[in-house]
Short mmCIF file of C-alpha atoms and ligand atoms in Angstrom, two decimals:
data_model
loop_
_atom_site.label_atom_id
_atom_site.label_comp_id
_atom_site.label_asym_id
_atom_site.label_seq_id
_atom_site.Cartn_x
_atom_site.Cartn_y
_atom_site.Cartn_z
CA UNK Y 1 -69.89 -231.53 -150.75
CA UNK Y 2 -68.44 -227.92 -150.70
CA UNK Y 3 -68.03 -226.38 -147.21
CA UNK Y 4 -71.10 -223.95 -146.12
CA UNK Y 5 -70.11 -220.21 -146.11
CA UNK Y 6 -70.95 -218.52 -142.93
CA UNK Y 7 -70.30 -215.22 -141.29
CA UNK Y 8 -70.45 -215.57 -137.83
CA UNK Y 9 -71.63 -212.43 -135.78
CA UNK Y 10 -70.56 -212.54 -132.37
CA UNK Y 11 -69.84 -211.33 -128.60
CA UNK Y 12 -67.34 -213.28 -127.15
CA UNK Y 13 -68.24 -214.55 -124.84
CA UNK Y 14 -66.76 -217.49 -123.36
CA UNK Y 15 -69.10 -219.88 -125.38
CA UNK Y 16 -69.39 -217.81 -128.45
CA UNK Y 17 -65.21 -218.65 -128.23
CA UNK Y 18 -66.26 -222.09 -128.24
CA UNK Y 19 -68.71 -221.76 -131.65
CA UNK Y 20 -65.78 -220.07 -133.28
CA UNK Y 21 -62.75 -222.37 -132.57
CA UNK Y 22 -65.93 -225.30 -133.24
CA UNK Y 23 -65.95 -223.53 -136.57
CA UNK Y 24 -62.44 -222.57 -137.47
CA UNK Y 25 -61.83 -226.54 -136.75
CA UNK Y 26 -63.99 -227.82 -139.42
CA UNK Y 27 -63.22 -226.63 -142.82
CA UNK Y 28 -64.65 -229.67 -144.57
CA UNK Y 29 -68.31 -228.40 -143.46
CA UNK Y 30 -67.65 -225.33 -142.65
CA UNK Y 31 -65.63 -221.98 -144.77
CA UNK Y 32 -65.43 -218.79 -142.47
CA UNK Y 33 -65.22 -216.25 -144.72
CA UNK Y 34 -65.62 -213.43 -141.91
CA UNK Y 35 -66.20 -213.06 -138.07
CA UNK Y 36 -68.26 -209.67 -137.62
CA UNK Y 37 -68.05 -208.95 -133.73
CA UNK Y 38 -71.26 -206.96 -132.04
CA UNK Y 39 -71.60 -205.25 -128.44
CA UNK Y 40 -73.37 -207.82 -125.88
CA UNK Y 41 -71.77 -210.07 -123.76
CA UNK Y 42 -69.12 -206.86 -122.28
CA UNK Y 43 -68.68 -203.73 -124.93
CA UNK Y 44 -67.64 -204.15 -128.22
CA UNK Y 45 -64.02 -203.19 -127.93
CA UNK Y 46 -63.78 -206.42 -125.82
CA UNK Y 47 -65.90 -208.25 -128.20
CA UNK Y 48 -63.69 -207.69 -130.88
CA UNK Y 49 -60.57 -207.95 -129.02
CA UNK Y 50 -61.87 -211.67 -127.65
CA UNK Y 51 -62.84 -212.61 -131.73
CA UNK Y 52 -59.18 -212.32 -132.83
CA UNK Y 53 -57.97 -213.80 -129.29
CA UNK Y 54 -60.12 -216.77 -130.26
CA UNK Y 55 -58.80 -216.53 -134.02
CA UNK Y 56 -55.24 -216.89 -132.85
CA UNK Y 57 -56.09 -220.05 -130.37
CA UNK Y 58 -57.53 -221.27 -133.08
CA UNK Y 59 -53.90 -220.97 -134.70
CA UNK Y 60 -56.35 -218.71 -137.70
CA UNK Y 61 -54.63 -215.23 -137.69
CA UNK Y 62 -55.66 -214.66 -141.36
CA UNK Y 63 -59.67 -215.23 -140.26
CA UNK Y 64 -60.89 -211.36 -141.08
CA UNK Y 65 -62.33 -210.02 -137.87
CA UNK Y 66 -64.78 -206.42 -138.44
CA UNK Y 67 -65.84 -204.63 -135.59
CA UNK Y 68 -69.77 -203.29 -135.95
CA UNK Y 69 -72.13 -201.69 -133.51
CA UNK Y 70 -71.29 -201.13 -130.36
CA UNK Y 71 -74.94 -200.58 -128.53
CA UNK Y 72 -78.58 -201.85 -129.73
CA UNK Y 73 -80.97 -199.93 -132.48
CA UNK Y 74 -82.81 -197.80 -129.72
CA UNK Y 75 -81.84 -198.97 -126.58
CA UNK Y 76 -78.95 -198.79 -123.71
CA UNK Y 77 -76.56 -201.68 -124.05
CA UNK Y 78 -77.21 -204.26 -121.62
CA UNK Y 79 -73.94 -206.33 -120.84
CA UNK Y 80 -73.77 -209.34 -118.75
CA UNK Y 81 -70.05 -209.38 -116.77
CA UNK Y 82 -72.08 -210.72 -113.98
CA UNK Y 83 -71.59 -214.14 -116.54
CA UNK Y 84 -68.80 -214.00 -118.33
CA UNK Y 85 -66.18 -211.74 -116.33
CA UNK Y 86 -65.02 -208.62 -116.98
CA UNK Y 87 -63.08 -209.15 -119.61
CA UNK Y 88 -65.89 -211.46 -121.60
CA UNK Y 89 -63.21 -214.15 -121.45
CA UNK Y 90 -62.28 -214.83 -118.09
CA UNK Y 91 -60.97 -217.78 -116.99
CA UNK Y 92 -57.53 -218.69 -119.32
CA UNK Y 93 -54.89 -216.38 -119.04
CA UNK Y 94 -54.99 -216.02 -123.21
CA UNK Y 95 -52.28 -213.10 -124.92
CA UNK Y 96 -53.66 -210.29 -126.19
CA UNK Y 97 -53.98 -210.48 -129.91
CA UNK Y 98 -51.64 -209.63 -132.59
CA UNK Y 99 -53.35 -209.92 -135.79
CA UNK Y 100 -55.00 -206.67 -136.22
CA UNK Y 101 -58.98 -205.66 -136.95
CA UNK Y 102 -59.72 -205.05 -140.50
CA UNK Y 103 -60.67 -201.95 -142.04
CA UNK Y 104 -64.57 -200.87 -142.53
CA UNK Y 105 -67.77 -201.75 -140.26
CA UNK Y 106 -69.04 -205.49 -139.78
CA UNK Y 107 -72.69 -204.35 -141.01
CA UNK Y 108 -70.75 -203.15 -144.45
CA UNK Y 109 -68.50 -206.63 -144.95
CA UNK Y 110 -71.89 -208.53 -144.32
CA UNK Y 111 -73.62 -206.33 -147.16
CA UNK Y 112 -70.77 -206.55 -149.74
CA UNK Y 113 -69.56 -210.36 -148.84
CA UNK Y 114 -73.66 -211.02 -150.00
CA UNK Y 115 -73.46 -208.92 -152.95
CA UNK Y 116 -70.20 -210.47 -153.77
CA UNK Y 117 -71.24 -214.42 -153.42
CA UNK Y 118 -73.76 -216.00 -155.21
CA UNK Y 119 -77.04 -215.50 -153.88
CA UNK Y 120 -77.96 -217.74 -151.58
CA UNK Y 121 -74.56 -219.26 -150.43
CA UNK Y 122 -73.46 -217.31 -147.71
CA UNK Y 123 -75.26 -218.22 -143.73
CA UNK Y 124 -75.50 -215.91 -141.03
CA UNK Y 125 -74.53 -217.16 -137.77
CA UNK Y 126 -75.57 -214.45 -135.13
CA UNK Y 127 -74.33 -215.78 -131.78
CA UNK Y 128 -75.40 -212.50 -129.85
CA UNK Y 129 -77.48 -209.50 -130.04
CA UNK Y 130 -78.64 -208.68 -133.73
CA UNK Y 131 -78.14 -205.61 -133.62
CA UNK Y 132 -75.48 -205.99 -137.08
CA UNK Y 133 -77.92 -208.33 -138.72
CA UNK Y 134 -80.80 -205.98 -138.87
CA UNK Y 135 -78.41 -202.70 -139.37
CA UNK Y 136 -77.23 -204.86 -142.20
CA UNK Y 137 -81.08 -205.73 -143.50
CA UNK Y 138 -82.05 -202.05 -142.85
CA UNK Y 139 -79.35 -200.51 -144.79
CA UNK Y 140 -79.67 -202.91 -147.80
CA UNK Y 141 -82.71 -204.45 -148.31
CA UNK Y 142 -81.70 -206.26 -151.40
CA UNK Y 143 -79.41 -208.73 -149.02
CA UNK Y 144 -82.88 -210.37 -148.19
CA UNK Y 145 -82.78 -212.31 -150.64
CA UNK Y 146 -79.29 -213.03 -150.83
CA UNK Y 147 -79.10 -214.66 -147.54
CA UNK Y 148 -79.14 -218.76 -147.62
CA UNK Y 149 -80.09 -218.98 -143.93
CA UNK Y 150 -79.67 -217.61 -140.57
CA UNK Y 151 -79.12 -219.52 -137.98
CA UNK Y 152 -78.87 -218.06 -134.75
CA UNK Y 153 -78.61 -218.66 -131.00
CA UNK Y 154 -81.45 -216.76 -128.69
CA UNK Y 155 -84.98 -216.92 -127.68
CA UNK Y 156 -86.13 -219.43 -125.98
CA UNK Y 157 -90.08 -220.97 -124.93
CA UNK Y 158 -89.95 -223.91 -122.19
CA UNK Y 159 -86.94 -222.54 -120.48
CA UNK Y 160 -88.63 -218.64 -120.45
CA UNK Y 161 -85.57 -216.00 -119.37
CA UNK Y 162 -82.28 -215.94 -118.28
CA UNK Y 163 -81.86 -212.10 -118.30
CA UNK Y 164 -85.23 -211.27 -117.26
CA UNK Y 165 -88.07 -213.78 -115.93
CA UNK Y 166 -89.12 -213.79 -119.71
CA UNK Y 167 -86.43 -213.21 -122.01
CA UNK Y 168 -82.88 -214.77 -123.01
CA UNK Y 169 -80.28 -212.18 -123.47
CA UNK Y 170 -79.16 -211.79 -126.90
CA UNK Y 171 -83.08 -211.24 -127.94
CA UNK Y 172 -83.57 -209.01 -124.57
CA UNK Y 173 -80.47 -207.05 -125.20
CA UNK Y 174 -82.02 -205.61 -128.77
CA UNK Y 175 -85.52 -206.45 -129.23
CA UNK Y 176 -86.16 -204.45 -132.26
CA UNK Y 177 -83.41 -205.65 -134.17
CA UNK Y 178 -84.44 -209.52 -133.38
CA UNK Y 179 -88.26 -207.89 -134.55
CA UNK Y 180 -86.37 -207.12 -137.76
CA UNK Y 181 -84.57 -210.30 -138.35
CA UNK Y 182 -87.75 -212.72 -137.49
CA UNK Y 183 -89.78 -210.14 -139.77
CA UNK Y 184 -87.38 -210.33 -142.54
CA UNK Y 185 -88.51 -213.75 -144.23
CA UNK Y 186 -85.57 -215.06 -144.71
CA UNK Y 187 -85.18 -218.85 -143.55
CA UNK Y 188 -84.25 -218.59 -139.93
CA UNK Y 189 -83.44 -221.94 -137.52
CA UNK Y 190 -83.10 -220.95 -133.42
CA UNK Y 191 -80.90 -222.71 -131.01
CA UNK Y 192 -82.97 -221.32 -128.05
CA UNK Y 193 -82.25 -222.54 -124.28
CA UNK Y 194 -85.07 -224.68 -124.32
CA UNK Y 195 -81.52 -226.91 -126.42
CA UNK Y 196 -78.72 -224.95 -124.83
CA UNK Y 197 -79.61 -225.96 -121.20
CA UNK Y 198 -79.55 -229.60 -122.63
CA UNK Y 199 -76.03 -228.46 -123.42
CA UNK Y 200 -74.13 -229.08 -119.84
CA UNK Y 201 -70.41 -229.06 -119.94
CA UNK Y 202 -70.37 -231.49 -116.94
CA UNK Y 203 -67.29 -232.75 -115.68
CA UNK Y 204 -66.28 -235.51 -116.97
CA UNK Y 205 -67.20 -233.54 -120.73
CA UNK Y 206 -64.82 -230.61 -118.70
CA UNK Y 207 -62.19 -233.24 -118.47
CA UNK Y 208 -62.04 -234.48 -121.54
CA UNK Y 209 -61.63 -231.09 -123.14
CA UNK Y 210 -58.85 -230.89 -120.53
CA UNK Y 211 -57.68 -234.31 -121.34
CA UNK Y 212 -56.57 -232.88 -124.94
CA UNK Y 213 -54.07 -231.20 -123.40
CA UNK Y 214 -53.68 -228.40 -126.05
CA UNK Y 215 -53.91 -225.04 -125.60
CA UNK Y 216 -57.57 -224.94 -126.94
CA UNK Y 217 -58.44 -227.97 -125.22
CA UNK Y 218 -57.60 -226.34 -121.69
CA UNK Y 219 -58.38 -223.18 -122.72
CA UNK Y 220 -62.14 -224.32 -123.14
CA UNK Y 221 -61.75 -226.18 -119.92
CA UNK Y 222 -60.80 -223.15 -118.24
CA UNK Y 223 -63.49 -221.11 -119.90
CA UNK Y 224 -66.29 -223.62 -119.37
CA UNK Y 225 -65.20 -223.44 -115.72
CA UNK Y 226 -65.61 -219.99 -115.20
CA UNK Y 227 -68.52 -219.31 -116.90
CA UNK Y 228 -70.63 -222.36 -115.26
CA UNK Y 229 -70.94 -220.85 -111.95
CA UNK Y 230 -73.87 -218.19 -113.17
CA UNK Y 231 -75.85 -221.11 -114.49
CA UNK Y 232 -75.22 -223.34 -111.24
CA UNK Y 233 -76.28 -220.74 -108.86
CA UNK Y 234 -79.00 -219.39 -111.01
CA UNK Y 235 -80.71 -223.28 -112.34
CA UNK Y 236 -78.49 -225.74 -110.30
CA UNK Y 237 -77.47 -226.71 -113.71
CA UNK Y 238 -74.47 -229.85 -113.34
CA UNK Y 239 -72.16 -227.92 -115.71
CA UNK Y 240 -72.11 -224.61 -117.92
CA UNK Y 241 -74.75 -223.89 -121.06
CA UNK Y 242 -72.79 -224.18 -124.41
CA UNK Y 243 -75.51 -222.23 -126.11
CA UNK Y 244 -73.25 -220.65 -129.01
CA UNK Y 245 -71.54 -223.71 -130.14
CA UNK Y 246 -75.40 -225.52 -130.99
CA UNK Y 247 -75.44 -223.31 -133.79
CA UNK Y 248 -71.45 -224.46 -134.96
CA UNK Y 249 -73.02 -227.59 -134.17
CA UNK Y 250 -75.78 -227.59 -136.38
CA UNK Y 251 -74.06 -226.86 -139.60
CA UNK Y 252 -71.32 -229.46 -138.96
CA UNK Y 253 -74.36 -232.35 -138.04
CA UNK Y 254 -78.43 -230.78 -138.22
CA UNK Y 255 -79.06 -234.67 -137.22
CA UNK Y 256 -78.01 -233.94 -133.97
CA UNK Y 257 -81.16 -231.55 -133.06
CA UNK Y 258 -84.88 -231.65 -133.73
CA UNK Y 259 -87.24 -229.18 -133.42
CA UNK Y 260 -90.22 -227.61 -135.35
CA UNK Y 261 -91.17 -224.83 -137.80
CA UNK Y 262 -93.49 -222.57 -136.25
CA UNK Y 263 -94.23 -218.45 -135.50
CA UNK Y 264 -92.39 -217.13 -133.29
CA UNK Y 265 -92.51 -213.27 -132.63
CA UNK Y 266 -90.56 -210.59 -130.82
CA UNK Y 267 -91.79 -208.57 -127.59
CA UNK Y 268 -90.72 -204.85 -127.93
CA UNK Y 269 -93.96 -203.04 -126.20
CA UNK Y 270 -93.97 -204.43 -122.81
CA UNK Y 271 -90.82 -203.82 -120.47
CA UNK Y 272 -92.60 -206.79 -118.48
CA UNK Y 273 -92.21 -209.12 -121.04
CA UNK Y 274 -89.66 -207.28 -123.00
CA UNK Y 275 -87.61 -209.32 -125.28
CA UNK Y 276 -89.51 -212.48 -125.11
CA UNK Y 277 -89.74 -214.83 -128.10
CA UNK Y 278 -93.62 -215.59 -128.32
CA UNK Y 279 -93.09 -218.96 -130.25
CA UNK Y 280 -96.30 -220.82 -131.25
CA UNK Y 281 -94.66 -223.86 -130.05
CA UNK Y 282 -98.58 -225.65 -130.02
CA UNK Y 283 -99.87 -224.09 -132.90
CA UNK Y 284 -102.99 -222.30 -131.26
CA UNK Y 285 -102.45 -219.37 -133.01
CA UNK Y 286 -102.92 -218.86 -137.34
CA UNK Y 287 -99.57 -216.94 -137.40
CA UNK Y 288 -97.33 -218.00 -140.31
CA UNK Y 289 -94.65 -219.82 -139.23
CA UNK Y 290 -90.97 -218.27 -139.70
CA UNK Y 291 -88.31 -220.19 -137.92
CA UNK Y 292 -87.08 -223.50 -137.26
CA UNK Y 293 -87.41 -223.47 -133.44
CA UNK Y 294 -85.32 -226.09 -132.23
CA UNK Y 295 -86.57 -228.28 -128.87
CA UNK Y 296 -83.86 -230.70 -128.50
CA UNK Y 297 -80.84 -231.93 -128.60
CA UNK Y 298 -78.45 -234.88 -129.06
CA UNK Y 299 -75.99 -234.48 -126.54
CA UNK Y 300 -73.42 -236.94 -126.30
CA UNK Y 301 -73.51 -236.79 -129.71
CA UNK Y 302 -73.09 -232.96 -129.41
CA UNK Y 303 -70.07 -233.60 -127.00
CA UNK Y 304 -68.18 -236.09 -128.89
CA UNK Y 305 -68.47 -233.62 -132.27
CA UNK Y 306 -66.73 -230.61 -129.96
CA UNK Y 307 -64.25 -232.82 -128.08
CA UNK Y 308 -63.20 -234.51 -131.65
CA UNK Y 309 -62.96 -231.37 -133.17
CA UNK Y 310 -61.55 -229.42 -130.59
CA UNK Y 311 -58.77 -232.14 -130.63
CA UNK Y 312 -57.95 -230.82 -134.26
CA UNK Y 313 -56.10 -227.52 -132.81
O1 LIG S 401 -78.33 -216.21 -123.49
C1 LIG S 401 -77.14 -216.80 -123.95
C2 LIG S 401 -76.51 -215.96 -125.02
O2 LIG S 401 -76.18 -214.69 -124.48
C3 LIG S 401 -75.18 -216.54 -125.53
O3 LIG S 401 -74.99 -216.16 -126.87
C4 LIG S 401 -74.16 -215.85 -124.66
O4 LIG S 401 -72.89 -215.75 -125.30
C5 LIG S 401 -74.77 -214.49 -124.53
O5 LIG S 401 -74.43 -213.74 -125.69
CA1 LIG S 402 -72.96 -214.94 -127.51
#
């Protein structure tokens, strides 16, 4: 079977670092024909800065790296340092890149890379706010139809907020552009955190990324470690959330989660409840379903993929 085309539109982001070198490391499944970086995690001259860092770990200087918007549709940015560090990658001491952006906006290398490929080959794989996805849908409505699938990480239903009591971050950061994308009908599967909190880089899963002993493997070590103390102090979690790397995960192995198709919509009117993802997770409600909301996850199974992969660099 040919290797899925993705895009993968991100804010690195310790664990969107993860999804990517996850990615890079499995070209059987997986053919990255672009890495479109977005403001969220820390701005986006960081975020694009940390997608060719990642791209060089990865030992992939040729991936092409685009830098798009750098703040939300109609709102302030909202970064979250307080998680990830100041630089968005704390934790490894990783050289600054060499291989340089490319030329032109991320939104305009998503439209042309779907009016270039066959329609309906080419998945989006937002790992942040969607701020490019929906710039991209707004700008050219024809890519609607061009799109095979988005699969994204955000949202979330059992597990409620992590950036407000109500709302996970990349949906919170850029409501109206996540209103877009879930409005958009195009097929759409969610890795909320109701999965990525099942997603605990515990220790001994720290150690054997450690155990690999190359530069990936204890740079993802080192990465994991820093970024798990948020999560800790916050849930009392026993390790840090990969949430990015579910959706990596997903394309390499969609046995590995389960979850259901339902209606789920955005909040944008109330700054109470701003952000949340209202999914219709009991079906009390006639709403059409649009999105494969996924509930859980294998994760061993999840664990061993990563570590096995990981060991590829
Ligand atoms: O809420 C978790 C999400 O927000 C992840 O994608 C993380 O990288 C941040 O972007
Ligand atoms: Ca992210």
């Amino acid at each position: 079977m040919s290797p899925r085309k993705i895009i993968i539109d991100t804010d690195p982001g310790q664990d969107d670092a993860v999804a990517i070198l996850l990615a890079l490391a499995s070209p059987e499944e997986i053919e990255v024909l672009g890495i479109t970086a977005v403001a969220g995690n820390v701005p986006l001259p960081l975020t694009s800065k940390n997608a060719r860092i990642v791209c060089e770990l990865a030992g992939k200087p040729e991936v092409k790296v685009f830098a798009g918007c750098d703040a939300p549709l109609s709102r302030p940015l909202v970064t979250a340092e307080h998680v990830h560090g100041k630089t968005g990658l704390d934790g490894p001491d990783l050289p600054d890149p060499q291989m340089a952006l490319q030329d032109g906006h991320a939104v305009d290398f998503i439209i042309e890379t779907l009016r270039a490929e066959p329609a309906g080959t080419v998945t989006l794989c937002p790992l942040g706010p969607l701020t490019n996805v929906a710039t991209a849908l707004q700008k050219a409505p024809d890519i609607v139809d061009r799109i095979q699938e988005i699969v994204l990480m955000g949202g979330a239903y059992f597990e409620v907020g992590n950036i407000t009591p109500t709302a996970e971050f990349n949906i919170y950061v850029d409501p109206e552009a996540a209103d877009i994308v879930f409005k958009s009908g195009i097929r759409i599967t969610v890795m909320p955190l109701d999965v990525t909190h099942k997603a605990l880089v515990t220790k001994p899963r720290n150690d054997a990324f450690r155990a690999l002993g190359t530069a990936a493997g204890v740079a993802v070590a080192e990465m994991t470690d820093f970024f798990e103390r948020f999560d800790k102090e916050k849930y009392g979690s026993n390790g840090a959330p990969l949430h990015d790397p579910c959706v990596t995960a997903y394309l390499i192995n969609p046995d590995l989660f389960t979850g259901r198709h339902i209606n789920v919509e955005i909040e944008t009117a109330s700054e109470l409840t701003l952000g949340m993802t209202v999914a219709d997770w009991w079906g009390v409600t006639d709403r059409a379903p649009n999105a494969t909301f996924m509930g859980d996850i294998d994760a061993d199974g999840f664990f061993a993929l990563l570590t096995e992969r990981l060991a590829r660099l």
